[in-house]
Coordinates of N, CA and C in Angstrom, one line a residue:
Q1 N -49.4 -1.8 -116.6 CA -48.9 -3.1 -117.0 C -49.9 -3.9 -117.8
V2 N -51.2 -3.9 -117.4 CA -52.3 -4.5 -118.2 C -53.0 -3.3 -118.9
Q3 N -53.2 -3.5 -120.2 CA -53.9 -2.5 -121.0 C -55.0 -3.2 -121.8
L4 N -56.1 -2.4 -121.9 CA -57.2 -2.8 -122.7 C -57.4 -1.7 -123.8
V5 N -57.4 -2.2 -125.1 CA -57.5 -1.2 -126.2 C -58.7 -1.6 -127.0
E6 N -59.7 -0.7 -127.1 CA -60.9 -0.9 -127.8 C -60.9 -0.2 -129.1
T7 N -61.5 -0.9 -130.1 CA -61.6 -0.4 -131.4 C -63.0 -0.8 -132.0
G8 N -63.4 -0.2 -133.1 CA -64.6 -0.6 -133.8 C -65.7 0.4 -133.7
G9 N -65.7 1.4 -132.9 CA -66.8 2.3 -132.8 C -66.9 3.2 -134.0
G10 N -68.0 3.9 -134.1 CA -68.2 4.8 -135.2 C -69.6 5.2 -135.4
L11 N -69.9 5.8 -136.5 CA -71.2 6.3 -136.9 C -71.8 5.3 -137.9
V12 N -73.1 4.9 -137.6 CA -73.8 4.0 -138.4 C -75.2 4.4 -138.4
Q13 N -75.9 4.1 -139.5 CA -77.4 4.3 -139.6 C -78.1 3.2 -138.9
A14 N -79.3 3.5 -138.5 CA -80.2 2.5 -137.9 C -80.4 1.3 -138.8
G15 N -80.3 0.2 -138.2 CA -80.3 -1.1 -139.0 C -79.0 -1.6 -139.4
G16 N -78.0 -0.8 -139.2 CA -76.6 -1.2 -139.6 C -75.9 -2.0 -138.5
S17 N -74.7 -2.4 -138.8 CA -73.9 -3.2 -137.9 C -72.5 -2.6 -137.6
L18 N -72.0 -2.9 -136.4 CA -70.7 -2.6 -136.0 C -70.1 -3.8 -135.2
R19 N -68.8 -3.9 -135.2 CA -68.1 -4.9 -134.4 C -67.1 -4.3 -133.6
L20 N -67.2 -4.3 -132.3 CA -66.3 -3.8 -131.4 C -65.3 -4.9 -131.0
S21 N -64.0 -4.5 -130.8 CA -63.0 -5.3 -130.3 C -62.3 -4.8 -129.1
C22 N -61.9 -5.6 -128.2 CA -61.1 -5.2 -127.0 C -60.0 -6.2 -126.9
V23 N -58.8 -5.7 -127.0 CA -57.6 -6.5 -126.9 C -56.9 -6.2 -125.6
V24 N -56.6 -7.3 -124.8 CA -56.0 -7.2 -123.5 C -54.5 -7.6 -123.7
S25 N -53.6 -6.8 -123.2 CA -52.2 -7.1 -123.2 C -51.6 -6.9 -121.8
G26 N -50.4 -7.5 -121.6 CA -49.7 -7.4 -120.4 C -49.4 -8.8 -119.9
S27 N -48.9 -8.8 -118.6 CA -48.5 -10.1 -118.0 C -49.7 -10.7 -117.4
I28 N -50.4 -11.5 -118.2 CA -51.7 -12.1 -117.8 C -51.6 -13.6 -117.6
L29 N -52.1 -14.0 -116.5 CA -52.1 -15.5 -116.2 C -53.4 -16.1 -116.7
R30 N -54.5 -15.4 -116.6 CA -55.8 -15.9 -117.0 C -56.8 -14.8 -117.0
I31 N -57.6 -14.8 -118.1 CA -58.8 -13.9 -118.2 C -60.0 -14.7 -117.8
N32 N -60.7 -14.3 -116.8 CA -61.8 -15.0 -116.2 C -63.1 -14.6 -116.9
I33 N -63.4 -13.3 -116.8 CA -64.7 -12.8 -117.3 C -64.4 -11.5 -118.2
M34 N -65.1 -11.4 -119.3 CA -65.0 -10.3 -120.1 C -66.4 -9.7 -120.3
R35 N -66.5 -8.4 -120.2 CA -67.9 -7.8 -120.3 C -67.8 -6.5 -121.2
W36 N -68.9 -6.2 -121.7 CA -69.1 -4.9 -122.4 C -70.2 -4.1 -121.7
Y37 N -69.9 -2.9 -121.4 CA -70.8 -1.9 -120.8 C -71.0 -0.8 -121.8
R38 N -72.0 0.0 -121.5 CA -72.2 1.2 -122.3 C -72.8 2.3 -121.4
Q39 N -72.5 3.5 -121.8 CA -73.0 4.7 -121.1 C -73.3 5.8 -122.0
A40 N -74.6 6.2 -122.0 CA -75.0 7.4 -122.7 C -74.9 8.6 -121.9
P41 N -74.8 9.8 -122.5 CA -74.7 11.0 -121.7 C -75.8 11.2 -120.7
G42 N -75.5 11.5 -119.4 CA -76.5 11.7 -118.4 C -77.2 10.4 -117.9
K43 N -76.7 9.2 -118.4 CA -77.3 8.0 -117.9 C -76.3 7.1 -117.2
Q44 N -76.8 6.2 -116.5 CA -75.9 5.3 -115.7 C -75.3 4.2 -116.6
R45 N -74.1 3.8 -116.3 CA -73.4 2.8 -117.1 C -74.2 1.5 -117.0
E46 N -74.4 0.9 -118.1 CA -75.2 -0.3 -118.3 C -74.4 -1.5 -118.7
L47 N -74.6 -2.6 -118.1 CA -74.0 -3.9 -118.5 C -74.7 -4.4 -119.7
V48 N -74.0 -4.6 -120.8 CA -74.6 -5.0 -122.1 C -74.5 -6.5 -122.3
A49 N -73.3 -7.1 -122.1 CA -73.0 -8.5 -122.4 C -71.8 -9.0 -121.6
T50 N -71.9 -10.3 -121.3 CA -70.8 -10.9 -120.5 C -70.5 -12.3 -121.1
T51 N -69.2 -12.6 -121.1 CA -68.8 -14.0 -121.4 C -67.7 -14.4 -120.4
S52 N -67.8 -15.7 -120.0 CA -67.0 -16.2 -119.0 C -65.9 -17.1 -119.6
S53 N -65.0 -17.5 -118.7 CA -64.0 -18.5 -119.1 C -64.6 -19.8 -119.5
A54 N -65.8 -20.1 -119.0 CA -66.5 -21.3 -119.3 C -67.3 -21.2 -120.6
D55 N -67.2 -20.0 -121.3 CA -67.8 -19.8 -122.6 C -69.3 -19.5 -122.5
S56 N -69.8 -19.3 -121.3 CA -71.2 -18.9 -121.2 C -71.3 -17.4 -121.5
T57 N -72.5 -17.0 -121.9 CA -72.8 -15.7 -122.3 C -74.1 -15.2 -121.7
N58 N -74.2 -13.9 -121.5 CA -75.3 -13.3 -120.9 C -75.5 -11.9 -121.5
Y59 N -76.8 -11.5 -121.8 CA -77.1 -10.2 -122.4 C -78.1 -9.4 -121.7
A60 N -78.0 -8.1 -121.8 CA -79.1 -7.3 -121.4 C -80.3 -7.5 -122.3
D61 N -81.5 -7.4 -121.7 CA -82.7 -7.6 -122.4 C -82.8 -6.7 -123.7
S62 N -82.3 -5.5 -123.5 CA -82.4 -4.5 -124.6 C -81.6 -4.9 -125.9
V63 N -80.7 -5.8 -125.7 CA -79.8 -6.2 -126.9 C -80.0 -7.6 -127.3
K64 N -80.7 -8.4 -126.6 CA -80.9 -9.8 -126.9 C -81.4 -10.0 -128.3
G65 N -80.8 -10.9 -129.0 CA -81.2 -11.2 -130.4 C -80.5 -10.3 -131.4
R66 N -79.9 -9.2 -131.0 CA -79.2 -8.3 -131.9 C -77.7 -8.2 -131.7
F67 N -77.2 -8.4 -130.4 CA -75.8 -8.3 -130.1 C -75.3 -9.7 -129.8
T68 N -74.0 -10.0 -130.1 CA -73.4 -11.2 -129.8 C -72.0 -10.9 -129.2
I69 N -71.7 -11.4 -128.1 CA -70.4 -11.3 -127.5 C -69.6 -12.6 -127.8
S70 N -68.4 -12.5 -128.1 CA -67.5 -13.7 -128.4 C -66.1 -13.4 -127.9
R71 N -65.3 -14.5 -127.8 CA -64.0 -14.4 -127.2 C -63.0 -15.2 -128.0
D72 N -61.8 -14.7 -128.2 CA -60.7 -15.4 -128.8 C -59.6 -15.5 -127.8
N73 N -59.6 -16.6 -127.1 CA -58.6 -16.7 -126.0 C -57.2 -16.6 -126.4
A74 N -56.9 -17.1 -127.6 CA -55.5 -17.1 -128.1 C -55.0 -15.7 -128.3
K75 N -55.9 -14.8 -128.6 CA -55.6 -13.4 -128.9 C -55.9 -12.5 -127.7
N76 N -56.4 -13.0 -126.6 CA -56.8 -12.2 -125.5 C -57.8 -11.1 -125.9
T77 N -58.7 -11.4 -126.7 CA -59.6 -10.4 -127.3 C -61.1 -10.8 -127.1
V78 N -61.9 -9.8 -126.8 CA -63.3 -10.0 -126.8 C -64.0 -9.1 -127.8
Y79 N -65.0 -9.6 -128.4 CA -65.7 -8.9 -129.5 C -67.2 -8.7 -129.1
L80 N -67.7 -7.6 -129.6 CA -69.2 -7.4 -129.5 C -69.7 -7.1 -130.9
Q81 N -70.4 -8.1 -131.5 CA -71.0 -7.9 -132.8 C -72.4 -7.3 -132.6
M82 N -72.6 -6.1 -133.1 CA -73.9 -5.4 -132.9 C -74.6 -5.3 -134.3
N83 N -75.7 -5.9 -134.4 CA -76.6 -5.9 -135.6 C -77.9 -5.2 -135.3
S84 N -78.5 -4.8 -136.3 CA -79.8 -4.2 -136.2 C -79.8 -3.0 -135.2
L85 N -78.8 -2.2 -135.4 CA -78.6 -1.1 -134.4 C -79.7 -0.1 -134.4
K86 N -80.0 0.4 -133.3 CA -81.0 1.4 -133.1 C -80.4 2.7 -132.5
P87 N -81.1 3.8 -132.7 CA -80.6 5.1 -132.1 C -80.4 5.0 -130.6
E88 N -81.2 4.2 -130.0 CA -81.1 4.0 -128.5 C -79.8 3.3 -128.1
D89 N -79.1 2.7 -129.1 CA -77.8 2.0 -128.8 C -76.7 3.0 -128.7
T90 N -76.9 4.3 -129.1 CA -75.9 5.3 -129.0 C -75.3 5.5 -127.6
A91 N -74.0 5.3 -127.5 CA -73.4 5.4 -126.2 C -71.9 5.2 -126.4
V92 N -71.2 5.4 -125.3 CA -69.8 5.0 -125.2 C -69.7 3.6 -124.7
Y93 N -69.1 2.7 -125.4 CA -69.0 1.3 -125.0 C -67.6 1.0 -124.4
Y94 N -67.7 0.4 -123.2 CA -66.5 0.1 -122.5 C -66.3 -1.4 -122.3
C95 N -65.1 -1.9 -122.5 CA -64.7 -3.2 -122.3 C -64.2 -3.3 -120.8
N96 N -64.6 -4.4 -120.2 CA -64.2 -4.7 -118.8 C -63.8 -6.1 -118.7
V97 N -62.6 -6.4 -118.1 CA -62.2 -7.7 -117.9 C -61.8 -8.0 -116.5
Y98 N -62.1 -9.1 -116.0 CA -61.7 -9.6 -114.7 C -60.7 -10.7 -114.9
L99 N -59.4 -10.4 -114.5 CA -58.3 -11.3 -114.9 C -57.4 -11.6 -113.7
Q100 N -56.6 -12.6 -113.9 CA -55.6 -12.9 -112.9 C -54.2 -12.6 -113.5
R101 N -53.4 -12.0 -112.7 CA -52.0 -11.7 -113.0 C -51.1 -12.0 -111.9
L102 N -49.8 -12.0 -112.1 CA -48.8 -12.3 -111.1 C -48.4 -11.1 -110.4
G103 N -48.7 -11.0 -109.1 CA -48.3 -9.8 -108.3 C -47.1 -10.1 -107.4
T104 N -46.8 -9.2 -106.6 CA -45.7 -9.3 -105.7 C -45.8 -10.5 -104.8
Y105 N -47.0 -10.8 -104.3 CA -47.2 -12.0 -103.4 C -47.8 -13.2 -104.1
G106 N -47.8 -13.2 -105.4 CA -48.4 -14.3 -106.1 C -49.5 -13.8 -107.0
P107 N -50.3 -14.7 -107.5 CA -51.4 -14.4 -108.4 C -52.5 -13.6 -107.7
H108 N -53.1 -12.6 -108.3 CA -54.2 -11.9 -107.8 C -55.1 -11.5 -108.9
D109 N -56.4 -11.4 -108.6 CA -57.4 -11.0 -109.5 C -57.8 -9.6 -109.4
Y110 N -58.1 -9.0 -110.6 CA -58.5 -7.6 -110.6 C -59.3 -7.3 -111.9
A111 N -60.1 -6.2 -111.8 CA -60.8 -5.8 -113.0 C -60.2 -4.6 -113.6
Y112 N -60.2 -4.6 -115.0 CA -59.6 -3.6 -115.8 C -60.6 -3.0 -116.8
W113 N -60.5 -1.8 -117.1 CA -61.4 -1.1 -118.0 C -60.7 -0.6 -119.3
G114 N -61.3 -0.7 -120.4 CA -60.9 -0.1 -121.6 C -61.1 1.4 -121.6
Q115 N -60.7 2.1 -122.6 CA -60.8 3.5 -122.7 C -62.1 4.0 -123.2
G116 N -62.9 3.1 -123.7 CA -64.2 3.4 -124.3 C -64.1 3.8 -125.8
T117 N -65.2 3.4 -126.5 CA -65.3 3.7 -127.9 C -66.7 4.2 -128.2
Q118 N -66.8 5.2 -128.9 CA -68.1 5.9 -129.2 C -68.8 5.1 -130.3
V119 N -70.1 4.8 -130.0 CA -71.0 4.2 -131.0 C -72.2 5.2 -131.2
T120 N -72.4 5.7 -132.4 CA -73.4 6.6 -132.7 C -74.3 6.0 -133.8
V121 N -75.6 5.9 -133.5 CA -76.5 5.3 -134.5 C -77.5 6.4 -134.9
S122 N -77.5 6.8 -136.1 CA -78.4 7.8 -136.6 C -79.7 7.2 -137.2
S123 N -80.7 8.0 -137.2 CA -82.0 7.6 -137.7 C -82.2 8.1 -139.1

């Protein structure tokens, strides 16, 4: 019922930029928190950036100053602008949202994941 579709991944050279998008669709009452995670092969999934309904943002130290998370509430979309990309940024990037929807017994909150999009940064 709730779907997250990610786009924007691809291959880019070091120093280049990519912009990831995550569009949330379905019967949604409110999107509370939107996050970007990433996971490289053989490594643990890492929280990259967070934006809240209050428009606050938070970043992992490894991406501060290079990545920017933003949100378009009218489009139920979260973006991750990635600049000055490094080979170390190579990973599958996942969108995660914590949202409220109408359930059988009223509104309830739950987290949903996107399908992941591959970002590869070459040197």
